[in-house]
Each structure stands twice: as structure tokens, then as C-alpha cells.
């Protein structure tokens, strides 16, 4: 469709890469994958009203649509290289495309990701990004490599994005008004995490050869660690007191809510990974060099399922009721 819209996107997202033999403009892109590297491919769709609040700023949407995909590449230990963008727009909206392109380009530039193609169609607002990256053959991190006895770690802090979402719902204010509201409170940090998640690309690269299994936390820690357990045919124990929670989340919610958000809240895009406990010091040092902190939050066990333990090692009854709020959002995302 609209050549001008595509041209506007292309102009905004120009990133020089020698491995793009042919980019936007032909029927398909031609990309060079070096010998000894595997191509890593993933795609994610964002639908207005389902995956993001309808009046989200276009620039935030542009950022996030790429971020969720770079997070998947990060979880594989892959280095991002290229992206394709399929946009369905209710109308040929130049202002929307300009804002979207700006947010998309801002994140793409940070990770040297070249936009090499896409599709533009008319219909209900839907954004699909496909991200392509590379990993040395055989070195990708997967969900299936965890072993009983290993430790479980998570990068950064959990629950912030879900905290922002809960705040919006509880207060009934629109996302456009949230800036004002956040300015006078500690909440701007939470909104930042919801609207502009930072994919853990450097951490994913640093974890190659160190982590036995890895996943990004998009649906909530329990759900995503559960995927690792299923794929690896193991169980896990998570120490509730060990979960990393930000100052901003602590300031905005009581302790019980913080724990619930950290366990079940989605959209944080941190990495959850497993490794032998003896590797902890090396892992922490390597991640610190990559500008990332991590926390040991539990262990992998024989069997199946996840148990959440309190400070005295007792299994907590999982408060399903309290999580319905999130499982609803989760169900809509899948
Ligand atoms: P075709 O009809 O052959 O699929 P299009 O007119 O859809 O061609 O696209 C023309 C060129 O513009 C292609 O190279 C395509 O990859 C690119 N393109 C179209 N839409 C987008 C978009 N939203 N983002 C990036 N590139 C796009
Ligand atoms: Mg096309």
C-alpha cells in the first residue's frame, strides 16, 4: 500500500549493516548469514485493545513491538540483526507511522537492528514484528536444558510492568494522564517499564555457555519458569523472599501485592535462567560486565511443577484467586 508510509518508515529506521545485500524495496530481502552461525527467527503480534491499551502513544508501541521480539532473541542467546514489520492500520495515518517509526528506530539503533522489509495493510490496528538474529551453531540457549539440582536465576526486577497495569486499572485513569499522575509519585519508573521494556540482549549473549536453560519473562515468572520445567522435564522451587522487587514497586504496593506481581505479573522481559550453583559467582561477574544484575531465586528439582517456599522453607498455597487478574490478561495474550 501507501508508498509514502513505507518510505517514511524506511527513512526513520536506516541502520547500516554490511550483511543486508538487499533491503526494503524489492519483493523480499537478501541477508547474509556468516558460516558457522545459525539464523534465529521469532515473531510476535500486538493487537490494539488486547496486547496494549488502545490509546498507547505510537512511539511507545513502536518501541514495544520490537522489544518483545528482541527479548525472545535474547532468551536464545542470539545477537539481533534484522527485523520485518507487518502493520495493519485502520487508515493511512502519517502521524501514527511517524511516531511508531521513531520509537521503533530508537530501540533498533541501540541494537543495530536493520528493518529489511514488511507489509502494510488496512484493517484493525495490529502490529506484527519478525526479528532475526544469529548465534554460533549449537550455542543457542533453550528451554529444555535445565537439570535437577541446578539453581534458578532471574535478571533485574519482577512485577513492575504488571504493577503499572494494575495501577491504571485500579485508578481508572487513562494512560495519557498517567504522566501527570506519575510525576508526583514513584510510579513513573513502573510506567517506563511497561511502555519501554529494555530487552536483555547483552545478558543473553553473556549467558551463552553459562546457562543451561533460559526463557524471557513475558507471561509471568511462574508461567515462564513452568515452560522451562515442562521442556526440561523437571520441577522447581522458588523462594518468595528472594524475588527481586524494585524500590518503585515497593513504594507503590504492599508486600503481598508486590509478591503476587513478581510471581505472576507479565511483560517484564527479564531473563529467567538455570545453571549449576557453583557457577553463580562467574555468572554474576559476567552479567555485571554486561550491565545487568541477577538474583538467585530457587532451584530445579526432580519431578514436575513449581513450589513457592516461604522464608522457613514451607510451601505456600498458591493464591490462585489473586492471580485471576493476570491469568485473564495472559489468556488473551496466548
Ligand atoms: P509486495 O506487494 O511485493 O509485497 P509491498 O508494496 O507490500 O510489495 O512492499 C514493497 C516493499 O516495501 C517491500 O520490500 C516490503 O518488504 C516493504 N514494506 C512494506 N511494508 C513495510 C513495512 N511496514 N515496514 C517495512 N517495510 C515494508
Ligand atoms: Mg506485500
mmCIF file of N, CA and C in Angstrom, residues 77-211:
data_model
loop_
_atom_site.group_PDB
_atom_site.id
_atom_site.type_symbol
_atom_site.label_atom_id
_atom_site.label_comp_id
_atom_site.label_asym_id
_atom_site.label_seq_id
_atom_site.Cartn_x
_atom_site.Cartn_y
_atom_site.Cartn_z
ATOM 1 N N UNK A 77 19.997 -16.385 23.487
ATOM 2 C CA UNK A 77 21.424 -16.058 23.437
ATOM 3 C C UNK A 77 21.842 -15.557 22.069
ATOM 4 N N UNK A 78 20.879 -15.031 21.304
ATOM 5 C CA UNK A 78 21.164 -14.611 19.929
ATOM 6 C C UNK A 78 21.476 -13.119 19.848
ATOM 7 N N UNK A 79 22.272 -12.767 18.861
ATOM 8 C CA UNK A 79 22.574 -11.369 18.587
ATOM 9 C C UNK A 79 21.602 -10.877 17.527
ATOM 10 N N UNK A 80 20.801 -9.853 17.825
ATOM 11 C CA UNK A 80 19.812 -9.391 16.850
ATOM 12 C C UNK A 80 20.481 -8.752 15.642
ATOM 13 N N UNK A 81 19.852 -8.901 14.473
ATOM 14 C CA UNK A 81 20.424 -8.315 13.261
ATOM 15 C C UNK A 81 19.374 -7.606 12.401
ATOM 16 N N UNK A 82 18.244 -8.251 12.145
ATOM 17 C CA UNK A 82 17.287 -7.733 11.167
ATOM 18 C C UNK A 82 15.864 -7.856 11.709
ATOM 19 N N UNK A 83 14.964 -7.061 11.142
ATOM 20 C CA UNK A 83 13.549 -7.155 11.524
ATOM 21 C C UNK A 83 12.657 -6.911 10.320
ATOM 22 N N UNK A 84 11.477 -7.539 10.346
ATOM 23 C CA UNK A 84 10.422 -7.268 9.368
ATOM 24 C C UNK A 84 9.200 -6.777 10.140
ATOM 25 N N UNK A 85 8.435 -5.897 9.517
ATOM 26 C CA UNK A 85 7.329 -5.245 10.211
ATOM 27 C C UNK A 85 6.049 -5.321 9.391
ATOM 28 N N UNK A 86 5.063 -6.056 9.885
ATOM 29 C CA UNK A 86 3.756 -6.107 9.218
ATOM 30 C C UNK A 86 2.780 -5.250 10.009
ATOM 31 N N UNK A 87 2.308 -4.176 9.393
ATOM 32 C CA UNK A 87 1.412 -3.223 10.065
ATOM 33 C C UNK A 87 0.039 -3.293 9.432
ATOM 34 N N UNK A 88 -0.979 -3.450 10.261
ATOM 35 C CA UNK A 88 -2.348 -3.276 9.783
ATOM 36 C C UNK A 88 -2.894 -2.025 10.463
ATOM 37 N N UNK A 89 -3.285 -1.041 9.669
ATOM 38 C CA UNK A 89 -3.719 0.257 10.196
ATOM 39 C C UNK A 89 -5.153 0.532 9.770
ATOM 40 N N UNK A 90 -5.953 1.129 10.664
ATOM 41 C CA UNK A 90 -7.339 1.468 10.304
ATOM 42 C C UNK A 90 -7.392 2.459 9.145
ATOM 43 N N UNK A 91 -6.380 3.311 9.041
ATOM 44 C CA UNK A 91 -6.329 4.278 7.932
ATOM 45 C C UNK A 91 -4.865 4.647 7.691
ATOM 46 N N UNK A 92 -4.579 5.226 6.536
ATOM 47 C CA UNK A 92 -3.204 5.650 6.243
ATOM 48 C C UNK A 92 -2.887 6.880 7.088
ATOM 49 N N UNK A 93 -2.402 6.645 8.299
ATOM 50 C CA UNK A 93 -2.222 7.696 9.289
ATOM 51 C C UNK A 93 -0.730 8.050 9.392
ATOM 52 N N UNK A 94 -0.368 9.155 8.713
ATOM 53 C CA UNK A 94 1.047 9.541 8.656
ATOM 54 C C UNK A 94 1.634 9.824 10.026
ATOM 55 N N UNK A 95 0.840 10.514 10.866
ATOM 56 C CA UNK A 95 1.334 10.881 12.201
ATOM 57 C C UNK A 95 1.603 9.618 13.024
ATOM 58 N N UNK A 96 0.713 8.644 12.895
ATOM 59 C CA UNK A 96 0.906 7.394 13.628
ATOM 60 C C UNK A 96 2.194 6.711 13.166
ATOM 61 N N UNK A 97 2.377 6.609 11.860
ATOM 62 C CA UNK A 97 3.553 5.918 11.322
ATOM 63 C C UNK A 97 4.837 6.663 11.714
ATOM 64 N N UNK A 98 4.776 8.006 11.713
ATOM 65 C CA UNK A 98 5.952 8.779 12.104
ATOM 66 C C UNK A 98 6.329 8.490 13.551
ATOM 67 N N UNK A 99 5.332 8.517 14.447
ATOM 68 C CA UNK A 99 5.593 8.253 15.870
ATOM 69 C C UNK A 99 6.048 6.824 16.084
ATOM 70 N N UNK A 100 5.346 5.905 15.458
ATOM 71 C CA UNK A 100 5.684 4.487 15.569
ATOM 72 C C UNK A 100 7.125 4.256 15.098
ATOM 73 N N UNK A 101 7.441 4.814 13.935
ATOM 74 C CA UNK A 101 8.775 4.642 13.362
ATOM 75 C C UNK A 101 9.854 5.198 14.277
ATOM 76 N N UNK A 102 9.541 6.306 14.937
ATOM 77 C CA UNK A 102 10.527 6.919 15.832
ATOM 78 C C UNK A 102 10.846 6.000 17.013
ATOM 79 N N UNK A 103 9.801 5.456 17.655
ATOM 80 C CA UNK A 103 10.015 4.559 18.794
ATOM 81 C C UNK A 103 10.709 3.272 18.368
ATOM 82 N N UNK A 104 10.277 2.730 17.247
ATOM 83 C CA UNK A 104 10.868 1.510 16.704
ATOM 84 C C UNK A 104 12.349 1.739 16.411
ATOM 85 N N UNK A 105 12.637 2.871 15.745
ATOM 86 C CA UNK A 105 14.008 3.177 15.328
ATOM 87 C C UNK A 105 14.924 3.414 16.530
ATOM 88 N N UNK A 106 14.372 4.015 17.577
ATOM 89 C CA UNK A 106 15.174 4.304 18.761
ATOM 90 C C UNK A 106 15.744 3.012 19.347
ATOM 91 N N UNK A 107 14.900 1.998 19.470
ATOM 92 C CA UNK A 107 15.368 0.723 20.017
ATOM 93 C C UNK A 107 16.220 -0.029 18.988
ATOM 94 N N UNK A 108 15.803 0.027 17.724
ATOM 95 C CA UNK A 108 16.550 -0.674 16.670
ATOM 96 C C UNK A 108 17.990 -0.166 16.604
ATOM 97 N N UNK A 109 18.168 1.147 16.723
ATOM 98 C CA UNK A 109 19.514 1.726 16.644
ATOM 99 C C UNK A 109 20.387 1.233 17.794
ATOM 100 N N UNK A 110 19.796 1.108 18.968
ATOM 101 C CA UNK A 110 20.577 0.648 20.132
ATOM 102 C C UNK A 110 21.153 -0.735 19.922
ATOM 103 N N UNK A 111 20.435 -1.550 19.158
ATOM 104 C CA UNK A 111 20.888 -2.929 18.965
ATOM 105 C C UNK A 111 21.335 -3.191 17.528
ATOM 106 N N UNK A 112 21.531 -2.132 16.771
ATOM 107 C CA UNK A 112 21.963 -2.230 15.370
ATOM 108 C C UNK A 112 21.088 -3.198 14.572
ATOM 109 N N UNK A 113 19.781 -3.058 14.731
ATOM 110 C CA UNK A 113 18.840 -3.891 14.000
ATOM 111 C C UNK A 113 18.360 -3.140 12.764
ATOM 112 N N UNK A 114 18.498 -3.743 11.580
ATOM 113 C CA UNK A 114 18.049 -3.120 10.335
ATOM 114 C C UNK A 114 16.645 -3.613 9.988
ATOM 115 N N UNK A 115 15.741 -2.679 9.688
ATOM 116 C CA UNK A 115 14.413 -3.036 9.182
ATOM 117 C C UNK A 115 14.576 -3.354 7.698
ATOM 118 N N UNK A 116 14.320 -4.596 7.319
ATOM 119 C CA UNK A 116 14.626 -5.037 5.950
ATOM 120 C C UNK A 116 13.389 -5.345 5.121
ATOM 121 N N UNK A 117 12.197 -5.187 5.700
ATOM 122 C CA UNK A 117 11.005 -5.443 4.914
ATOM 123 C C UNK A 117 9.772 -5.495 5.780
ATOM 124 N N UNK A 118 8.638 -5.759 5.149
ATOM 125 C CA UNK A 118 7.398 -5.834 5.901
ATOM 126 C C UNK A 118 6.206 -5.830 4.988
ATOM 127 N N UNK A 119 5.081 -5.455 5.561
ATOM 128 C CA UNK A 119 3.849 -5.406 4.787
ATOM 129 C C UNK A 119 2.970 -4.352 5.446
ATOM 130 N N UNK A 120 2.174 -3.645 4.654
ATOM 131 C CA UNK A 120 1.312 -2.598 5.192
ATOM 132 C C UNK A 120 -0.081 -2.798 4.623
ATOM 133 N N UNK A 121 -1.050 -2.999 5.517
ATOM 134 C CA UNK A 121 -2.414 -3.293 5.067
ATOM 135 C C UNK A 121 -3.413 -2.486 5.895
ATOM 136 N N UNK A 122 -4.662 -2.454 5.419
ATOM 137 C CA UNK A 122 -5.700 -1.715 6.119
ATOM 138 C C UNK A 122 -6.585 -2.675 6.903
ATOM 139 N N UNK A 123 -6.949 -2.268 8.130
ATOM 140 C CA UNK A 123 -7.787 -3.109 8.983
ATOM 141 C C UNK A 123 -7.633 -2.675 10.426
ATOM 142 N N UNK A 124 -8.149 -3.452 11.389
ATOM 143 C CA UNK A 124 -7.999 -3.102 12.805
ATOM 144 C C UNK A 124 -6.519 -3.071 13.203
ATOM 145 N N UNK A 125 -6.132 -2.068 13.991
ATOM 146 C CA UNK A 125 -4.723 -1.838 14.347
ATOM 147 C C UNK A 125 -4.051 -3.089 14.924
ATOM 148 N N UNK A 126 -3.117 -3.617 14.169
ATOM 149 C CA UNK A 126 -2.380 -4.825 14.553
ATOM 150 C C UNK A 126 -0.942 -4.682 14.063
ATOM 151 N N UNK A 127 0.009 -5.017 14.922
ATOM 152 C CA UNK A 127 1.419 -4.887 14.567
ATOM 153 C C UNK A 127 2.100 -6.230 14.752
ATOM 154 N N UNK A 128 2.713 -6.741 13.702
ATOM 155 C CA UNK A 128 3.493 -7.972 13.822
ATOM 156 C C UNK A 128 4.935 -7.680 13.440
ATOM 157 N N UNK A 129 5.847 -7.948 14.351
ATOM 158 C CA UNK A 129 7.267 -7.793 14.054
ATOM 159 C C UNK A 129 7.913 -9.177 14.032
ATOM 160 N N UNK A 130 8.739 -9.397 13.036
ATOM 161 C CA UNK A 130 9.563 -10.601 12.973
ATOM 162 C C UNK A 130 11.001 -10.161 13.190
ATOM 163 N N UNK A 131 11.674 -10.770 14.144
ATOM 164 C CA UNK A 131 13.074 -10.420 14.399
ATOM 165 C C UNK A 131 13.956 -11.597 14.020
ATOM 166 N N UNK A 132 15.102 -11.274 13.432
ATOM 167 C CA UNK A 132 16.064 -12.290 13.020
ATOM 168 C C UNK A 132 17.399 -11.967 13.671
ATOM 169 N N UNK A 133 18.040 -13.000 14.170
ATOM 170 C CA UNK A 133 19.341 -12.814 14.795
ATOM 171 C C UNK A 133 20.225 -14.001 14.504
ATOM 172 N N UNK A 134 21.387 -14.013 15.116
ATOM 173 C CA UNK A 134 22.332 -15.097 14.854
ATOM 174 C C UNK A 134 22.975 -15.597 16.142
ATOM 175 N N UNK A 135 23.337 -16.860 16.097
ATOM 176 C CA UNK A 135 24.035 -17.467 17.226
ATOM 177 C C UNK A 135 25.037 -18.470 16.645
ATOM 178 N N UNK A 136 26.245 -18.581 17.231
ATOM 179 C CA UNK A 136 27.173 -19.609 16.748
ATOM 180 C C UNK A 136 26.489 -20.978 16.812
ATOM 181 N N UNK A 137 26.666 -21.758 15.764
ATOM 182 C CA UNK A 137 25.964 -23.040 15.663
ATOM 183 C C UNK A 137 26.128 -23.880 16.933
ATOM 184 N N UNK A 138 24.993 -24.301 17.482
ATOM 185 C CA UNK A 138 24.999 -25.172 18.651
ATOM 186 C C UNK A 138 25.053 -24.454 19.988
ATOM 187 N N UNK A 139 25.177 -23.117 19.971
ATOM 188 C CA UNK A 139 25.339 -22.389 21.247
ATOM 189 C C UNK A 139 24.081 -21.708 21.764
ATOM 190 N N UNK A 140 22.971 -21.881 21.048
ATOM 191 C CA UNK A 140 21.740 -21.206 21.486
ATOM 192 C C UNK A 140 21.293 -21.711 22.854
ATOM 193 N N UNK A 141 20.715 -20.801 23.639
ATOM 194 C CA UNK A 141 20.108 -21.175 24.918
ATOM 195 C C UNK A 141 18.677 -21.628 24.630
ATOM 196 N N UNK A 142 18.251 -22.711 25.243
ATOM 197 C CA UNK A 142 16.887 -23.203 25.014
ATOM 198 C C UNK A 142 16.177 -23.406 26.351
ATOM 199 N N UNK A 143 14.915 -23.802 26.263
ATOM 200 C CA UNK A 143 14.136 -24.046 27.482
ATOM 201 C C UNK A 143 14.384 -25.447 28.058
ATOM 202 N N UNK A 144 15.014 -26.301 27.294
ATOM 203 C CA UNK A 144 14.995 -27.729 27.635
ATOM 204 C C UNK A 144 16.247 -28.242 28.328
ATOM 205 N N UNK A 145 17.164 -27.327 28.719
ATOM 206 C CA UNK A 145 18.446 -27.810 29.236
ATOM 207 C C UNK A 145 18.597 -27.828 30.748
ATOM 208 N N UNK A 146 17.529 -27.559 31.503
ATOM 209 C CA UNK A 146 17.657 -27.482 32.968
ATOM 210 C C UNK A 146 17.741 -28.867 33.600
ATOM 211 N N UNK A 147 18.565 -29.000 34.655
ATOM 212 C CA UNK A 147 18.736 -30.282 35.350
ATOM 213 C C UNK A 147 18.426 -30.124 36.835
ATOM 214 N N UNK A 148 17.889 -31.205 37.437
ATOM 215 C CA UNK A 148 17.629 -31.210 38.875
ATOM 216 C C UNK A 148 18.915 -30.866 39.613
ATOM 217 N N UNK A 149 18.803 -30.033 40.638
ATOM 218 C CA UNK A 149 19.965 -29.637 41.422
ATOM 219 C C UNK A 149 20.532 -28.294 41.014
ATOM 220 N N UNK A 150 20.216 -27.834 39.808
ATOM 221 C CA UNK A 150 20.729 -26.535 39.370
ATOM 222 C C UNK A 150 19.985 -25.391 40.060
ATOM 223 N N UNK A 151 20.605 -24.206 40.006
ATOM 224 C CA UNK A 151 19.990 -23.021 40.592
ATOM 225 C C UNK A 151 19.179 -22.291 39.530
ATOM 226 N N UNK A 152 18.161 -21.547 40.000
ATOM 227 C CA UNK A 152 17.329 -20.719 39.120
ATOM 228 C C UNK A 152 17.644 -19.253 39.410
ATOM 229 N N UNK A 153 17.833 -18.487 38.353
ATOM 230 C CA UNK A 153 18.154 -17.065 38.477
ATOM 231 C C UNK A 153 17.173 -16.233 37.667
ATOM 232 N N UNK A 154 17.105 -14.949 38.005
ATOM 233 C CA UNK A 154 16.348 -14.023 37.162
ATOM 234 C C UNK A 154 17.112 -12.702 37.104
ATOM 235 N N UNK A 155 17.106 -12.057 35.945
ATOM 236 C CA UNK A 155 17.776 -10.760 35.815
ATOM 237 C C UNK A 155 16.858 -9.656 36.361
ATOM 238 N N UNK A 156 17.444 -8.524 36.683
ATOM 239 C CA UNK A 156 16.692 -7.309 37.009
ATOM 240 C C UNK A 156 15.681 -7.469 38.123
ATOM 241 N N UNK A 157 14.499 -6.898 37.932
ATOM 242 C CA UNK A 157 13.439 -6.937 38.935
ATOM 243 C C UNK A 157 12.133 -7.376 38.276
ATOM 244 N N UNK A 158 11.258 -7.963 39.083
ATOM 245 C CA UNK A 158 9.998 -8.514 38.553
ATOM 246 C C UNK A 158 8.782 -7.724 39.042
ATOM 247 N N UNK A 159 7.757 -7.672 38.229
ATOM 248 C CA UNK A 159 6.462 -7.150 38.672
ATOM 249 C C UNK A 159 6.185 -5.698 38.318
ATOM 250 N N UNK A 160 7.183 -4.978 37.821
ATOM 251 C CA UNK A 160 6.994 -3.540 37.566
ATOM 252 C C UNK A 160 5.930 -3.262 36.508
ATOM 253 N N UNK A 161 6.011 -3.950 35.385
ATOM 254 C CA UNK A 161 5.070 -3.681 34.293
ATOM 255 C C UNK A 161 3.648 -4.029 34.724
ATOM 256 N N UNK A 162 3.504 -5.152 35.414
ATOM 257 C CA UNK A 162 2.171 -5.543 35.889
ATOM 258 C C UNK A 162 1.683 -4.566 36.956
ATOM 259 N N UNK A 163 2.622 -4.017 37.725
ATOM 260 C CA UNK A 163 2.266 -3.013 38.729
ATOM 261 C C UNK A 163 1.688 -1.772 38.075
ATOM 262 N N UNK A 164 2.305 -1.343 36.980
ATOM 263 C CA UNK A 164 1.807 -0.169 36.253
ATOM 264 C C UNK A 164 0.413 -0.440 35.711
ATOM 265 N N UNK A 165 0.224 -1.635 35.164
ATOM 266 C CA UNK A 165 -1.080 -2.001 34.598
ATOM 267 C C UNK A 165 -2.146 -2.039 35.698
ATOM 268 N N UNK A 166 -1.788 -2.619 36.828
ATOM 269 C CA UNK A 166 -2.745 -2.703 37.933
ATOM 270 C C UNK A 166 -3.103 -1.305 38.428
ATOM 271 N N UNK A 167 -2.104 -0.452 38.491
ATOM 272 C CA UNK A 167 -2.359 0.920 38.930
ATOM 273 C C UNK A 167 -3.337 1.616 37.982
ATOM 274 N N UNK A 168 -3.136 1.425 36.686
ATOM 275 C CA UNK A 168 -4.040 2.042 35.702
ATOM 276 C C UNK A 168 -5.471 1.542 35.895
ATOM 277 N N UNK A 169 -5.601 0.243 36.073
ATOM 278 C CA UNK A 169 -6.941 -0.333 36.212
ATOM 279 C C UNK A 169 -7.608 0.103 37.511
ATOM 280 N N UNK A 170 -6.834 0.057 38.609
ATOM 281 C CA UNK A 170 -7.402 0.395 39.919
ATOM 282 C C UNK A 170 -7.810 1.860 39.981
ATOM 283 N N UNK A 171 -7.010 2.728 39.365
ATOM 284 C CA UNK A 171 -7.265 4.157 39.494
ATOM 285 C C UNK A 171 -8.242 4.640 38.430
ATOM 286 N N UNK A 172 -8.406 3.847 37.380
ATOM 287 C CA UNK A 172 -9.345 4.218 36.325
ATOM 288 C C UNK A 172 -8.886 5.384 35.477
ATOM 289 N N UNK A 173 -7.615 5.801 35.612
ATOM 290 C CA UNK A 173 -7.155 6.924 34.786
ATOM 291 C C UNK A 173 -6.626 6.409 33.451
ATOM 292 N N UNK A 174 -6.662 7.246 32.450
ATOM 293 C CA UNK A 174 -6.171 6.860 31.131
ATOM 294 C C UNK A 174 -4.657 6.896 31.101
ATOM 295 N N UNK A 175 -4.097 6.185 30.145
ATOM 296 C CA UNK A 175 -2.638 6.105 30.078
ATOM 297 C C UNK A 175 -2.033 7.458 29.701
ATOM 298 N N UNK A 176 -2.782 8.271 28.962
ATOM 299 C CA UNK A 176 -2.289 9.603 28.569
ATOM 300 C C UNK A 176 -2.158 10.516 29.780
ATOM 301 N N UNK A 177 -2.988 10.251 30.813
ATOM 302 C CA UNK A 177 -2.933 11.084 32.021
ATOM 303 C C UNK A 177 -1.911 10.546 33.003
ATOM 304 N N UNK A 178 -1.367 9.376 32.691
ATOM 305 C CA UNK A 178 -0.527 8.711 33.683
ATOM 306 C C UNK A 178 0.764 9.482 33.944
ATOM 307 N N UNK A 179 1.247 10.221 32.961
ATOM 308 C CA UNK A 179 2.473 11.002 33.134
ATOM 309 C C UNK A 179 2.338 11.967 34.291
ATOM 310 N N UNK A 180 1.264 12.728 34.216
ATOM 311 C CA UNK A 180 0.966 13.714 35.241
ATOM 312 C C UNK A 180 0.929 13.064 36.607
ATOM 313 N N UNK A 181 0.167 11.978 36.646
ATOM 314 C CA UNK A 181 -0.037 11.272 37.889
ATOM 315 C C UNK A 181 1.282 10.710 38.404
ATOM 316 N N UNK A 182 2.057 10.188 37.487
ATOM 317 C CA UNK A 182 3.303 9.533 37.872
ATOM 318 C C UNK A 182 4.334 10.535 38.364
ATOM 319 N N UNK A 183 4.266 11.752 37.826
ATOM 320 C CA UNK A 183 5.286 12.742 38.140
ATOM 321 C C UNK A 183 5.369 13.001 39.639
ATOM 322 N N UNK A 184 4.224 12.968 40.286
ATOM 323 C CA UNK A 184 4.203 13.308 41.708
ATOM 324 C C UNK A 184 4.427 12.077 42.575
ATOM 325 N N UNK A 185 4.590 10.937 41.957
ATOM 326 C CA UNK A 185 4.769 9.712 42.746
ATOM 327 C C UNK A 185 5.989 8.966 42.217
ATOM 328 N N UNK A 186 6.191 7.789 42.765
ATOM 329 C CA UNK A 186 7.314 6.973 42.325
ATOM 330 C C UNK A 186 6.931 6.145 41.109
ATOM 331 N N UNK A 187 5.748 6.402 40.552
ATOM 332 C CA UNK A 187 5.213 5.437 39.592
ATOM 333 C C UNK A 187 5.754 5.570 38.181
ATOM 334 N N UNK A 188 6.427 6.677 37.902
ATOM 335 C CA UNK A 188 6.919 6.845 36.528
ATOM 336 C C UNK A 188 7.857 5.701 36.141
ATOM 337 N N UNK A 189 8.607 5.197 37.108
ATOM 338 C CA UNK A 189 9.526 4.087 36.816
ATOM 339 C C UNK A 189 8.740 2.853 36.379
ATOM 340 N N UNK A 190 7.580 2.633 36.997
ATOM 341 C CA UNK A 190 6.763 1.472 36.633
ATOM 342 C C UNK A 190 6.199 1.632 35.228
ATOM 343 N N UNK A 191 5.725 2.831 34.909
ATOM 344 C CA UNK A 191 5.180 3.065 33.563
ATOM 345 C C UNK A 191 6.257 2.913 32.504
ATOM 346 N N UNK A 192 7.442 3.382 32.830
ATOM 347 C CA UNK A 192 8.562 3.248 31.918
ATOM 348 C C UNK A 192 8.789 1.769 31.583
ATOM 349 N N UNK A 193 8.716 0.947 32.610
ATOM 350 C CA UNK A 193 8.942 -0.485 32.410
ATOM 351 C C UNK A 193 7.825 -1.126 31.592
ATOM 352 N N UNK A 194 6.617 -0.618 31.722
ATOM 353 C CA UNK A 194 5.502 -1.164 30.950
ATOM 354 C C UNK A 194 5.568 -0.712 29.488
ATOM 355 N N UNK A 195 5.900 0.571 29.291
ATOM 356 C CA UNK A 195 5.816 1.146 27.945
ATOM 357 C C UNK A 195 7.108 0.980 27.146
ATOM 358 N N UNK A 196 8.257 0.963 27.843
ATOM 359 C CA UNK A 196 9.550 0.898 27.153
ATOM 360 C C UNK A 196 10.436 -0.200 27.733
ATOM 361 N N UNK A 197 9.978 -1.437 27.699
ATOM 362 C CA UNK A 197 10.797 -2.504 28.275
ATOM 363 C C UNK A 197 12.147 -2.615 27.558
ATOM 364 N N UNK A 198 13.192 -2.858 28.334
ATOM 365 C CA UNK A 198 14.534 -2.994 27.763
ATOM 366 C C UNK A 198 14.880 -4.467 27.625
ATOM 367 N N UNK A 199 14.883 -4.992 26.393
ATOM 368 C CA UNK A 199 15.199 -6.413 26.222
ATOM 369 C C UNK A 199 16.621 -6.706 26.695
ATOM 370 N N UNK A 200 16.813 -7.853 27.339
ATOM 371 C CA UNK A 200 18.094 -8.201 27.968
ATOM 372 C C UNK A 200 19.056 -8.846 26.977
ATOM 373 N N UNK A 201 19.325 -8.140 25.893
ATOM 374 C CA UNK A 201 20.152 -8.689 24.815
ATOM 375 C C UNK A 201 21.574 -8.981 25.288
ATOM 376 N N UNK A 202 22.198 -8.007 25.955
ATOM 377 C CA UNK A 202 23.587 -8.200 26.409
ATOM 378 C C UNK A 202 23.673 -9.354 27.399
ATOM 379 N N UNK A 203 22.672 -9.458 28.273
ATOM 380 C CA UNK A 203 22.669 -10.551 29.250
ATOM 381 C C UNK A 203 22.549 -11.900 28.544
ATOM 382 N N UNK A 204 21.679 -11.984 27.548
ATOM 383 C CA UNK A 204 21.510 -13.232 26.805
ATOM 384 C C UNK A 204 22.811 -13.681 26.156
ATOM 385 N N UNK A 205 23.519 -12.712 25.578
ATOM 386 C CA UNK A 205 24.809 -13.043 24.943
ATOM 387 C C UNK A 205 25.811 -13.514 25.999
ATOM 388 N N UNK A 206 25.811 -12.836 27.144
ATOM 389 C CA UNK A 206 26.765 -13.170 28.207
ATOM 390 C C UNK A 206 26.486 -14.556 28.788
ATOM 391 N N UNK A 207 25.248 -15.002 28.701
ATOM 392 C CA UNK A 207 24.873 -16.279 29.320
ATOM 393 C C UNK A 207 25.171 -17.498 28.448
ATOM 394 N N UNK A 208 25.549 -17.252 27.186
ATOM 395 C CA UNK A 208 25.958 -18.385 26.336
ATOM 396 C C UNK A 208 27.075 -19.156 27.021
ATOM 397 N N UNK A 209 26.945 -20.452 27.050
ATOM 398 C CA UNK A 209 27.996 -21.274 27.650
ATOM 399 C C UNK A 209 27.948 -21.299 29.169
ATOM 400 N N UNK A 210 27.066 -20.491 29.776
ATOM 401 C CA UNK A 210 26.944 -20.470 31.242
ATOM 402 C C UNK A 210 25.593 -20.999 31.705
ATOM 403 N N UNK A 211 24.518 -20.561 31.038
ATOM 404 C CA UNK A 211 23.178 -21.005 31.427
ATOM 405 C C UNK A 211 22.864 -22.344 30.768
#
